[in-house]
CSV table of C-alpha atoms and ligand atoms in Angstrom, one decimal:
chain,number,residue,atom,x,y,z
A,6,MET,CA,-83.2,-141.9,135.9
A,7,ASN,CA,-85.5,-139.7,134.0
A,8,ARG,CA,-86.2,-136.8,136.4
A,9,VAL,CA,-85.3,-133.5,134.8
A,10,HIS,CA,-85.1,-130.1,136.4
A,11,ILE,CA,-84.7,-127.1,134.2
A,12,LYS,CA,-83.3,-123.9,135.7
A,13,THR,CA,-83.7,-120.8,133.7
A,14,TYR,CA,-81.7,-117.6,133.7
A,15,GLY,CA,-82.5,-114.3,131.9
A,16,CYS,CA,-85.4,-113.2,129.8
A,17,GLN,CA,-88.9,-114.3,129.1
A,18,MET,CA,-87.7,-115.7,125.8
A,19,ASN,CA,-85.5,-118.1,127.8
A,20,GLU,CA,-88.5,-119.0,130.1
A,21,ARG,CA,-90.5,-119.8,127.0
A,22,ASP,CA,-87.7,-121.9,125.5
A,23,SER,CA,-87.5,-123.8,128.8
A,24,GLU,CA,-91.2,-124.5,128.7
A,25,ALA,CA,-90.9,-125.8,125.2
A,26,VAL,CA,-88.0,-128.1,126.2
A,27,ALA,CA,-90.0,-129.3,129.2
A,28,ALA,CA,-93.0,-130.1,126.9
A,29,MET,CA,-90.9,-132.1,124.5
A,30,LEU,CA,-89.2,-134.0,127.3
A,31,ARG,CA,-92.6,-134.8,128.9
A,32,ALA,CA,-93.8,-136.2,125.6
A,33,ARG,CA,-90.8,-138.5,125.6
A,34,GLY,CA,-91.6,-139.9,129.0
A,35,TYR,CA,-89.3,-137.7,131.1
A,36,ARG,CA,-90.6,-136.3,134.4
A,37,ILE,CA,-90.1,-132.6,135.0
A,38,VAL,CA,-89.4,-132.1,138.7
A,39,GLU,CA,-89.8,-128.9,140.6
A,40,THR,CA,-86.6,-128.9,142.6
A,41,GLU,CA,-83.0,-129.6,141.8
A,42,ASP,CA,-82.6,-132.0,144.7
A,43,GLU,CA,-85.0,-134.5,143.1
A,44,CYS,CA,-83.4,-134.6,139.6
A,45,ASP,CA,-81.1,-137.0,137.8
A,46,ILE,CA,-80.7,-134.5,134.9
A,47,LEU,CA,-80.1,-130.8,135.4
A,48,LEU,CA,-80.5,-128.5,132.5
A,49,LEU,CA,-79.4,-124.9,132.9
A,50,ASN,CA,-80.9,-122.6,130.3
A,51,THR,CA,-78.5,-119.7,130.4
A,52,CYS,CA,-78.2,-116.0,129.7
A,53,SER,CA,-75.2,-114.1,128.3
A,54,VAL,CA,-76.4,-110.5,128.3
A,55,ARG,CA,-74.2,-109.6,131.2
A,56,ASP,CA,-71.1,-111.3,132.6
A,57,ALA,CA,-72.8,-111.7,136.0
A,58,ALA,CA,-75.5,-113.9,134.4
A,59,GLU,CA,-72.9,-116.1,132.9
A,60,GLN,CA,-70.9,-116.4,136.1
A,61,LYS,CA,-74.0,-117.3,138.0
A,62,ALA,CA,-74.7,-120.2,135.7
A,63,ILE,CA,-71.1,-121.3,135.7
A,64,GLY,CA,-71.1,-121.3,139.5
A,65,LYS,CA,-74.2,-123.3,139.6
A,66,ALA,CA,-72.9,-125.8,137.1
A,67,GLY,CA,-69.6,-126.2,139.0
A,68,TYR,CA,-71.5,-126.8,142.2
A,69,SER,CA,-73.9,-129.3,140.8
A,70,LEU,CA,-71.1,-131.3,139.2
A,71,HIS,CA,-70.2,-132.4,142.7
A,72,LYS,CA,-73.3,-134.6,142.4
A,73,LYS,CA,-71.4,-136.7,140.0
A,74,ARG,CA,-69.2,-138.0,142.8
A,75,HIS,CA,-72.2,-139.7,144.4
A,76,ASN,CA,-74.1,-140.4,141.3
A,77,PRO,CA,-72.0,-141.0,138.1
A,78,ASP,CA,-75.2,-141.2,136.0
A,79,PHE,CA,-76.1,-137.6,136.9
A,80,VAL,CA,-76.4,-135.5,133.7
A,81,LEU,CA,-75.7,-131.8,133.5
A,82,GLY,CA,-76.6,-129.9,130.3
A,83,ILE,CA,-76.0,-126.2,129.5
A,84,LEU,CA,-78.5,-124.8,127.1
A,85,GLY,CA,-79.2,-121.5,125.4
A,86,CYS,CA,-77.3,-118.3,125.1
A,87,MET,CA,-74.1,-119.1,127.1
A,88,ALA,CA,-73.9,-122.4,125.3
A,89,GLN,CA,-74.1,-120.6,122.0
A,90,ASN,CA,-71.7,-117.9,123.0
A,91,ARG,CA,-69.0,-120.1,124.6
A,92,GLY,CA,-69.5,-123.6,123.1
A,93,ALA,CA,-66.8,-126.1,123.7
A,94,GLU,CA,-64.8,-123.5,125.6
A,95,LEU,CA,-67.1,-124.1,128.5
A,96,LEU,CA,-65.4,-127.5,129.0
A,97,ASP,CA,-62.2,-125.7,130.1
A,98,ARG,CA,-64.1,-124.5,133.2
A,99,LEU,CA,-66.5,-127.4,133.4
A,100,PRO,CA,-64.9,-130.5,132.0
A,101,ASP,CA,-67.6,-132.9,133.3
A,102,VAL,CA,-70.5,-131.2,131.5
A,103,ASP,CA,-72.4,-133.8,129.4
A,104,LEU,CA,-74.4,-131.6,127.0
A,105,ILE,CA,-73.9,-128.1,125.5
A,106,VAL,CA,-76.8,-127.1,123.2
A,107,GLY,CA,-77.2,-123.7,121.6
A,108,THR,CA,-80.2,-121.5,120.9
A,109,GLN,CA,-81.1,-123.0,117.6
A,110,LYS,CA,-81.1,-126.6,118.8
A,111,PHE,CA,-83.4,-126.7,121.8
A,112,HIS,CA,-85.6,-129.2,119.9
A,113,ARG,CA,-82.7,-131.7,119.8
A,114,VAL,CA,-82.4,-131.9,123.6
A,115,PRO,CA,-84.7,-135.0,123.9
A,116,ASP,CA,-82.7,-137.0,121.3
A,117,TYR,CA,-79.4,-136.0,123.0
A,118,LEU,CA,-80.6,-137.1,126.4
A,119,ASP,CA,-82.0,-140.3,125.0
A,120,ASN,CA,-78.6,-141.0,123.4
A,121,LEU,CA,-76.7,-140.2,126.6
A,122,ARG,CA,-78.9,-142.5,128.7
A,123,ALA,CA,-78.8,-145.3,126.1
A,124,ALA,CA,-75.0,-145.1,126.1
A,125,ARG,CA,-74.8,-145.2,129.8
A,126,SER,CA,-77.2,-148.1,130.2
A,127,ALA,CA,-75.2,-150.0,127.6
A,128,GLY,CA,-72.2,-149.5,129.8
A,129,VAL,CA,-70.4,-147.2,127.3
A,130,PRO,CA,-67.9,-145.2,129.5
A,131,VAL,CA,-68.9,-141.6,130.0
A,132,GLY,CA,-66.8,-139.8,127.6
A,133,GLN,CA,-67.0,-136.6,125.6
A,134,ALA,CA,-69.8,-134.1,125.9
A,135,ILE,CA,-72.3,-133.7,123.2
A,136,ILE,CA,-72.0,-130.2,121.8
A,137,ASP,CA,-74.4,-128.7,119.3
A,138,THR,CA,-74.3,-125.0,118.6
A,139,ALA,CA,-74.8,-125.0,114.9
A,140,GLU,CA,-77.3,-122.8,113.1
A,141,GLU,CA,-80.4,-124.3,111.8
A,142,ALA,CA,-82.7,-122.9,109.1
A,143,GLY,CA,-86.3,-122.7,110.4
A,144,SER,CA,-85.3,-123.1,114.1
A,145,GLN,CA,-87.7,-120.3,114.9
A,146,ASN,CA,-90.5,-122.7,114.1
A,147,THR,CA,-89.5,-125.4,116.5
A,148,ILE,CA,-90.3,-123.5,119.7
A,149,ARG,CA,-94.0,-124.0,119.6
A,150,ASP,CA,-95.2,-126.9,121.8
A,151,HIS,CA,-97.0,-125.6,124.7
A,152,VAL,CA,-96.7,-127.1,128.1
A,153,GLU,CA,-99.4,-129.6,129.0
A,154,SER,CA,-99.4,-128.4,132.6
A,155,ALA,CA,-102.1,-129.6,135.0
A,156,GLU,CA,-103.0,-126.1,135.8
A,157,PRO,CA,-104.1,-124.1,132.8
A,158,GLN,CA,-102.2,-120.9,132.4
A,159,VAL,CA,-104.1,-117.6,132.3
A,160,CYS,CA,-101.2,-115.8,130.8
A,161,ALA,CA,-99.4,-117.5,128.0
A,162,PHE,CA,-96.2,-116.6,126.1
A,163,VAL,CA,-96.0,-117.1,122.4
A,164,SER,CA,-92.7,-116.8,120.5
A,165,ILE,CA,-93.1,-114.9,117.2
A,166,GLN,CA,-89.5,-114.4,116.2
A,167,GLN,CA,-86.0,-115.4,117.0
A,168,GLY,CA,-82.7,-113.4,116.7
A,169,CYS,CA,-81.9,-109.8,116.0
A,170,ASN,CA,-80.3,-107.9,113.2
A,171,MET,CA,-79.7,-104.6,115.0
A,172,ASP,CA,-76.1,-103.9,115.9
A,173,CYS,CA,-76.3,-102.2,119.3
A,174,SER,CA,-72.7,-101.9,120.2
A,175,PHE,CA,-73.1,-103.3,123.7
A,176,CYS,CA,-75.1,-106.3,122.9
A,177,ILE,CA,-74.2,-110.0,122.6
A,178,VAL,CA,-77.7,-111.1,121.5
A,179,PRO,CA,-77.1,-111.1,117.7
A,180,THR,CA,-74.2,-113.6,118.4
A,181,THR,CA,-76.2,-115.8,120.8
A,182,ARG,CA,-79.6,-115.7,119.0
A,183,GLY,CA,-78.5,-115.3,115.4
A,184,ASP,CA,-80.2,-113.5,112.5
A,185,GLU,CA,-83.7,-112.2,112.8
A,186,ARG,CA,-86.2,-114.9,111.7
A,187,SER,CA,-90.0,-114.6,112.0
A,188,ARG,CA,-92.5,-117.4,112.4
A,189,PRO,CA,-95.3,-117.5,109.8
A,190,MET,CA,-98.3,-115.3,110.9
A,191,GLU,CA,-100.8,-118.1,110.6
A,192,ASP,CA,-98.7,-120.4,112.8
A,193,ILE,CA,-98.6,-117.8,115.5
A,194,VAL,CA,-102.3,-117.0,115.3
A,195,ARG,CA,-103.0,-120.8,115.5
A,196,GLU,CA,-100.8,-121.2,118.6
A,197,CYS,CA,-102.6,-118.2,120.2
A,198,GLU,CA,-106.0,-119.8,119.5
A,199,GLU,CA,-104.7,-123.1,121.0
A,200,VAL,CA,-103.5,-121.5,124.2
A,201,VAL,CA,-106.8,-119.7,124.5
A,202,GLU,CA,-108.7,-122.9,124.0
A,203,LYS,CA,-106.6,-124.4,126.9
A,204,GLY,CA,-107.7,-121.5,129.1
A,205,ALA,CA,-105.3,-118.6,128.5
A,206,ARG,CA,-106.9,-115.1,128.5
A,207,GLU,CA,-103.7,-113.1,128.0
A,208,VAL,CA,-101.0,-113.7,125.4
A,209,THR,CA,-97.6,-112.1,125.4
A,210,LEU,CA,-96.0,-112.1,122.0
A,211,LEU,CA,-92.2,-112.6,122.4
A,212,GLY,CA,-89.2,-111.8,120.4
A,213,GLN,CA,-85.9,-109.9,120.6
A,214,ILE,CA,-87.3,-107.1,118.4
A,215,VAL,CA,-91.0,-107.7,117.9
A,216,THR,CA,-91.7,-104.5,116.1
A,217,SER,CA,-89.6,-105.8,113.2
A,218,TYR,CA,-91.7,-108.9,113.0
A,219,GLY,CA,-92.1,-110.2,109.5
A,220,ARG,CA,-90.6,-107.2,107.8
A,221,ARG,CA,-88.9,-109.4,105.2
A,222,ASP,CA,-91.7,-111.8,104.8
A,223,TYR,CA,-94.9,-109.7,104.6
A,224,PRO,CA,-95.8,-106.5,102.8
A,225,HIS,CA,-96.9,-103.3,104.6
A,226,THR,CA,-100.6,-103.1,103.8
A,227,GLY,CA,-102.1,-99.6,103.8
A,228,ASN,CA,-99.1,-98.4,105.8
A,229,VAL,CA,-99.6,-101.0,108.4
A,230,THR,CA,-96.5,-103.0,109.4
A,231,PRO,CA,-96.6,-106.8,109.6
A,232,PHE,CA,-96.3,-106.6,113.4
A,233,VAL,CA,-99.5,-104.5,113.6
A,234,GLN,CA,-101.2,-106.8,111.1
A,235,LEU,CA,-100.3,-109.7,113.5
A,236,LEU,CA,-101.7,-107.7,116.5
A,237,GLU,CA,-105.0,-107.2,114.6
A,238,LYS,CA,-105.3,-110.9,113.9
A,239,VAL,CA,-104.6,-111.9,117.5
A,240,ASN,CA,-107.0,-109.2,118.7
A,241,ALA,CA,-109.7,-110.9,116.8
A,242,ILE,CA,-109.4,-114.2,118.7
A,243,PRO,CA,-112.6,-114.7,120.7
A,244,LYS,CA,-112.2,-115.3,124.5
A,245,LEU,CA,-108.8,-113.8,124.4
A,246,GLU,CA,-108.9,-110.7,126.7
A,247,ARG,CA,-105.5,-109.2,126.5
A,248,ILE,CA,-102.4,-108.9,124.3
A,249,ARG,CA,-99.0,-107.8,125.4
A,250,PHE,CA,-95.7,-107.9,123.6
A,251,THR,CA,-92.0,-107.7,124.5
A,252,SER,CA,-89.5,-106.4,123.5
A,253,PRO,CA,-90.2,-103.7,120.9
A,254,HIS,CA,-87.6,-101.2,119.6
A,255,PRO,CA,-88.3,-97.5,119.6
A,256,ARG,CA,-87.6,-97.5,115.9
A,257,GLY,CA,-90.7,-99.6,115.3
A,258,PHE,CA,-93.1,-97.1,116.9
A,259,ARG,CA,-94.7,-95.4,113.9
A,260,GLU,CA,-98.2,-94.0,113.8
A,261,ASP,CA,-99.7,-97.4,112.9
A,262,LEU,CA,-98.6,-98.9,116.2
A,263,ALA,CA,-99.7,-95.9,118.3
A,264,ASP,CA,-103.0,-96.1,116.4
A,265,ALA,CA,-103.3,-99.8,117.3
A,266,PHE,CA,-103.5,-98.8,120.9
A,267,ARG,CA,-106.5,-96.7,120.0
A,268,ARG,CA,-108.2,-99.3,117.8
A,269,LEU,CA,-107.4,-102.7,119.4
A,270,PRO,CA,-109.2,-103.0,122.7
A,271,LYS,CA,-107.2,-106.0,123.9
A,272,LEU,CA,-103.9,-104.1,123.9
A,273,GLY,CA,-103.4,-103.0,127.5
A,274,GLU,CA,-102.2,-99.5,128.4
A,275,TYR,CA,-98.6,-100.7,128.9
A,276,VAL,CA,-95.5,-100.7,126.8
A,277,HIS,CA,-92.0,-101.9,127.7
A,278,LEU,CA,-89.9,-99.5,125.6
A,279,PRO,CA,-86.1,-99.9,126.1
A,280,VAL,CA,-84.4,-96.5,126.0
A,281,GLN,CA,-80.9,-97.5,127.2
A,282,SER,CA,-79.7,-93.9,127.7
A,283,GLY,CA,-81.1,-90.3,127.8
A,284,SER,CA,-78.0,-88.8,126.2
A,285,ASP,CA,-77.9,-88.4,122.4
A,286,ARG,CA,-74.1,-88.8,122.5
A,287,ILE,CA,-74.3,-92.1,124.3
A,288,LEU,CA,-77.2,-93.3,122.1
A,289,LYS,CA,-75.0,-92.7,119.1
A,290,ALA,CA,-72.1,-94.6,120.6
A,291,MET,CA,-74.5,-97.4,121.5
A,292,ARG,CA,-75.7,-97.4,117.8
A,293,ARG,CA,-79.3,-96.9,118.9
A,294,PRO,CA,-81.0,-95.3,115.9
A,295,TYR,CA,-83.1,-92.6,117.6
A,296,SER,CA,-82.6,-89.5,119.6
A,297,ARG,CA,-83.7,-88.6,123.1
A,298,GLU,CA,-86.3,-86.2,121.5
A,299,ARG,CA,-87.6,-88.9,119.2
A,300,TYR,CA,-88.1,-91.3,122.2
A,301,LEU,CA,-90.0,-88.6,124.1
A,302,GLU,CA,-92.1,-88.0,121.0
A,303,ILE,CA,-93.0,-91.7,120.9
A,304,VAL,CA,-94.0,-91.5,124.6
A,305,ARG,CA,-96.2,-88.5,123.8
A,306,SER,CA,-97.9,-90.2,120.8
A,307,LEU,CA,-98.7,-93.2,122.9
A,308,ARG,CA,-100.1,-91.1,125.7
A,309,ALA,CA,-102.1,-89.2,123.1
A,310,ALA,CA,-103.6,-92.6,122.0
A,311,GLN,CA,-104.1,-93.7,125.6
A,312,PRO,CA,-103.7,-91.1,128.4
A,313,GLY,CA,-103.2,-93.7,131.1
A,314,MET,CA,-100.3,-95.4,129.2
A,315,ALA,CA,-97.7,-96.9,131.6
A,316,PHE,CA,-94.1,-97.4,130.4
A,317,SER,CA,-91.3,-99.6,131.6
A,318,THR,CA,-87.8,-99.5,130.1
A,319,ASP,CA,-84.2,-100.9,130.1
A,320,ILE,CA,-81.4,-98.5,131.0
A,321,ILE,CA,-77.6,-99.2,130.9
A,322,VAL,CA,-75.5,-97.1,133.2
A,323,GLY,CA,-71.8,-96.6,132.9
A,324,PHE,CA,-71.6,-97.3,129.1
A,325,PRO,CA,-68.0,-96.4,127.9
A,326,GLY,CA,-67.5,-92.7,127.8
A,327,GLU,CA,-70.7,-91.9,129.8
A,328,THR,CA,-70.0,-88.6,131.7
A,329,GLU,CA,-71.8,-87.2,134.7
A,330,GLU,CA,-73.6,-84.9,132.3
A,331,ASP,CA,-74.7,-87.8,130.1
A,332,PHE,CA,-75.9,-89.6,133.1
A,333,GLN,CA,-77.9,-86.6,134.3
A,334,GLN,CA,-79.6,-86.6,130.9
A,335,THR,CA,-80.8,-90.1,131.6
A,336,VAL,CA,-82.1,-89.1,135.1
A,337,ASP,CA,-83.9,-86.2,133.5
A,338,LEU,CA,-85.4,-88.3,130.8
A,339,CYS,CA,-86.7,-90.7,133.4
A,340,ARG,CA,-88.4,-87.8,135.2
A,341,GLN,CA,-90.0,-86.6,132.0
A,342,VAL,CA,-91.3,-90.0,131.0
A,343,ASP,CA,-92.4,-91.0,134.5
A,344,PHE,CA,-91.8,-94.7,134.0
A,345,ASP,CA,-93.8,-97.2,136.0
A,346,MET,CA,-90.8,-99.6,136.1
A,347,ALA,CA,-87.3,-99.9,134.8
A,348,TYR,CA,-84.6,-102.5,134.6
A,349,ILE,CA,-81.3,-100.8,135.2
A,350,PHE,CA,-78.1,-102.6,134.1
A,351,LYS,CA,-74.6,-101.7,134.9
A,352,TYR,CA,-72.7,-101.8,131.7
A,353,SER,CA,-71.0,-105.2,131.3
A,354,VAL,CA,-68.2,-105.7,128.8
A,355,ARG,CA,-69.2,-108.5,126.3
A,356,SER,CA,-66.2,-109.6,124.4
A,357,GLY,CA,-66.7,-109.6,120.7
A,358,THR,CA,-69.1,-106.6,120.8
A,359,PRO,CA,-67.9,-103.2,119.4
A,360,ALA,CA,-68.3,-101.4,122.7
A,361,ALA,CA,-65.9,-103.8,124.4
A,362,THR,CA,-62.9,-102.0,122.9
A,363,LEU,CA,-64.2,-98.5,123.3
A,364,GLU,CA,-62.1,-96.0,125.3
A,365,GLY,CA,-63.3,-94.6,128.5
A,366,GLN,CA,-64.6,-97.6,130.3
A,367,VAL,CA,-66.3,-96.3,133.4
A,368,PRO,CA,-64.9,-97.5,136.8
A,369,ASP,CA,-67.1,-100.0,138.7
A,370,PRO,CA,-67.7,-97.7,141.7
A,371,VAL,CA,-69.1,-95.0,139.4
A,372,ARG,CA,-71.4,-97.5,137.6
A,373,GLU,CA,-72.5,-98.7,141.1
A,374,GLU,CA,-73.2,-95.2,142.2
A,375,ARG,CA,-75.2,-94.3,139.1
A,376,ASN,CA,-77.1,-97.5,139.4
A,377,ARG,CA,-78.0,-96.6,143.0
A,378,ILE,CA,-79.1,-93.0,142.1
A,379,LEU,CA,-81.3,-94.2,139.2
A,380,LEU,CA,-82.9,-97.0,141.2
A,381,GLU,CA,-83.8,-94.5,143.9
A,382,GLU,CA,-85.2,-92.0,141.5
A,383,LEU,CA,-87.2,-94.6,139.6
A,384,GLY,CA,-88.5,-96.2,142.8
A,385,LYS,CA,-89.9,-92.8,143.9
A,386,GLY,CA,-91.6,-92.2,140.5
A,387,SER,CA,-93.0,-95.7,140.4
A,388,LEU,CA,-94.5,-95.3,143.9
A,389,ARG,CA,-96.0,-92.0,143.1
A,390,ARG,CA,-97.6,-93.4,140.0
A,391,ALA,CA,-98.9,-96.4,141.9
A,392,GLN,CA,-100.4,-94.2,144.6
A,393,SER,CA,-102.1,-92.1,142.0
A,394,LEU,CA,-104.3,-95.2,141.3
A,395,VAL,CA,-105.6,-95.3,144.9
A,396,GLY,CA,-109.3,-94.6,144.8
A,397,THR,CA,-109.7,-95.6,141.1
A,398,VAL,CA,-111.4,-98.7,139.8
A,399,GLN,CA,-109.1,-100.9,137.6
A,400,GLU,CA,-109.9,-103.7,135.3
A,401,VAL,CA,-107.9,-106.8,136.5
A,402,LEU,CA,-107.4,-110.1,134.8
A,403,VAL,CA,-107.4,-112.7,137.7
A,404,GLU,CA,-104.4,-114.9,137.4
A,405,GLY,CA,-104.6,-117.1,140.5
A,406,PRO,CA,-103.7,-117.2,144.2
A,407,ASP,CA,-101.2,-114.5,145.4
A,408,LYS,CA,-97.9,-115.5,147.1
A,409,THR,CA,-99.5,-116.2,150.4
A,410,GLY,CA,-102.3,-118.3,148.9
A,411,GLU,CA,-104.8,-116.3,151.0
A,412,ARG,CA,-105.9,-113.9,148.4
A,413,PHE,CA,-105.9,-113.6,144.6
A,414,MET,CA,-103.7,-111.7,142.2
A,415,GLY,CA,-104.0,-110.3,138.8
A,416,ARG,CA,-102.7,-107.4,136.7
A,417,THR,CA,-104.3,-104.1,135.7
A,418,ARG,CA,-104.4,-103.1,132.0
A,419,GLY,CA,-101.3,-101.0,132.9
A,420,ASN,CA,-99.6,-104.2,134.1
A,421,ARG,CA,-99.6,-103.4,137.8
A,422,ALA,CA,-99.8,-106.5,140.0
A,423,THR,CA,-102.9,-106.3,142.2
A,424,VAL,CA,-103.9,-108.3,145.2
A,425,PHE,CA,-107.5,-108.7,146.4
A,426,GLU,CA,-110.0,-111.1,147.9
A,427,ALA,CA,-111.9,-113.2,145.3
A,428,ALA,CA,-113.1,-116.7,144.6
A,429,PRO,CA,-111.4,-119.5,142.6
A,430,ARG,CA,-114.0,-119.4,139.9
A,431,LEU,CA,-113.0,-115.9,139.0
A,432,VAL,CA,-109.5,-117.1,137.9
A,433,GLY,CA,-109.2,-116.2,134.2
A,434,SER,CA,-111.9,-113.5,134.2
A,435,LEU,CA,-111.8,-109.8,134.1
A,436,VAL,CA,-112.9,-108.1,137.3
A,437,GLN,CA,-113.2,-104.6,138.5
A,438,VAL,CA,-111.0,-103.8,141.6
A,439,GLU,CA,-111.2,-100.6,143.6
A,440,ILE,CA,-107.6,-99.8,144.6
A,441,THR,CA,-107.3,-98.9,148.3
A,442,ARG,CA,-103.5,-99.1,148.9
A,443,ALA,CA,-100.3,-99.1,146.8
A,444,SER,CA,-96.7,-100.1,147.3
A,445,VAL,CA,-94.0,-99.7,144.6
A,446,SER,CA,-94.6,-103.2,143.3
A,447,THR,CA,-98.2,-104.1,144.3
A,448,LEU,CA,-101.7,-102.5,144.4
A,449,TYR,CA,-104.2,-103.8,146.9
A,450,GLY,CA,-108.0,-103.4,146.6
A,451,ASN,CA,-111.5,-104.8,146.8
A,452,LEU,CA,-113.6,-106.4,144.1
A,453,VAL,CA,-116.3,-104.1,142.9
A,454,ILE,CA,-119.4,-106.3,142.5
A,455,SER,CA,-120.9,-105.4,139.2
A,456,GLY,CA,-124.5,-104.1,139.5
A,457,ALA,CA,-124.2,-103.7,143.3
A,458,GLY,CA,-126.5,-101.1,144.6
A,459,LEU,CA,-128.5,-101.0,141.4
A,460,GLN,CA,-132.2,-102.0,141.2
A,461,SER,CA,-131.4,-104.2,138.3
A,462,PRO,CA,-133.4,-107.4,137.8
A,463,LEU,CA,-130.1,-109.1,137.2
A,464,GLY,CA,-129.1,-108.2,140.7
A,465,ALA,CA,-125.5,-108.1,142.0
A,466,ALA,CA,-123.2,-110.9,140.9
A,467,SER,CA,-122.2,-112.9,143.8
A,468,LEU,CA,-118.7,-114.1,144.5
B,115,LIG,N1,-74.3,-104.6,129.7
B,115,LIG,C1,-75.3,-104.2,130.4
B,115,LIG,N2,-76.6,-104.4,130.1
B,115,LIG,C2,-76.8,-104.9,128.8
B,115,LIG,N3,-78.0,-105.1,128.2
B,115,LIG,C3,-77.7,-105.7,127.0
B,115,LIG,N4,-76.3,-105.8,126.9
B,115,LIG,C4,-75.8,-105.3,128.0
B,115,LIG,C5,-74.5,-105.1,128.4
B,115,LIG,N5,-73.4,-105.4,127.7
B,115,LIG,C6,-79.3,-104.8,128.7
B,115,LIG,C7,-80.0,-103.8,127.8
B,115,LIG,C8,-81.1,-104.7,127.2
B,115,LIG,C9,-81.3,-105.7,128.3
B,115,LIG,C10,-82.0,-106.9,127.9
B,115,LIG,O1,-80.1,-106.0,128.8
B,115,LIG,O2,-80.6,-102.8,128.6
B,115,LIG,O3,-82.2,-104.0,126.8
């Protein structure tokens, strides 16, 4: 009765937290299984950013509790943001849940499961759920153990910070993830070195607002923020080929960060830069501390540092009070920036946030329509940008087999997924790929054999 399946909803931070829980459980002798059907213990690591994400997890929990009818020992745990946000109240909807563990207590999951199992095998009747959503000082330092997977990962995720102190009026994250806390720089660098030692060639630094990293713990040195200092240190790790980070805040893009994209060769030409809206009026109501013009200025400064810079973003449509004109400003900003990709969210009321009580909530059909228009607009732009790469040669980090298993996939420096023929021994290395075809989401191409056609004594590298 020790087979665990973890289902993750939401962001990469949640993915990373689930990996860490899996690693801790493995170390305790639990088996992590790939499918829900095989498990005795189901853990849902949840998301609260939008109501739809919460409803999805609640639906899944309700459904899986049917398993208890056939198997009274089945354990269901709800972890992460929704557990933090709703706590014991979840029992009203899901009275048979066994475990509710918040975002600062992931590291306690193995103990709680051990306790539940011990109680059951001692014949103690299944009673109250274990609920732990307390805050814990230093919890940002507990998410560190990396998965000992059989397959070494080419792309690893390293958490650098937890929580967020911004007060964006739409956002539940400060409630679910708590105050901003950064991990010590040397711990992060050590973890990056460890994952590289295990085979990673790309590291993504994760946090809710990475550009604020360490701002209360480390001084700016020579006008360089602690976040850029961290990038410099990670950039110096031998054998590491690429660094990415998510999510930054536009407020953190000063000259030192734009300059980092000039100076640090491992930073790819790609930034995820959440804009949320292209209307100054709405940005203000969202309590986002920048203007449309400032955002465009950041984009220009990054393209001045790296002309090929690709951007992705988050946009909320139908924020309370958003008029047709505000929305058109967002459409217009998207045209000006020419995003490679965007996550578009229909505004979702999160109770307890300041925006929940604002006047002028936008009717659902209007949100739906704006979502559709923007998706179409962004899809066109993204395809155009992808097609502009046809005929170019891109540096690709080979990650592994593609979905079909017939070819290989990797990403360009600008973060475009690319599919091509290669050989297994190239996994984890940088190759040159000539792009021959492009769809919105994928580039296709052929390996360029270095030295091919040259009369070099080294000859052409073979596959
Ligand atoms: N409604 C819709 N989208 C939201 N996001 C955050 N809160 C909400 C909300 N209440 C989006 C933002 C954020 C992304 C992670 O989720 O765009 O950047």
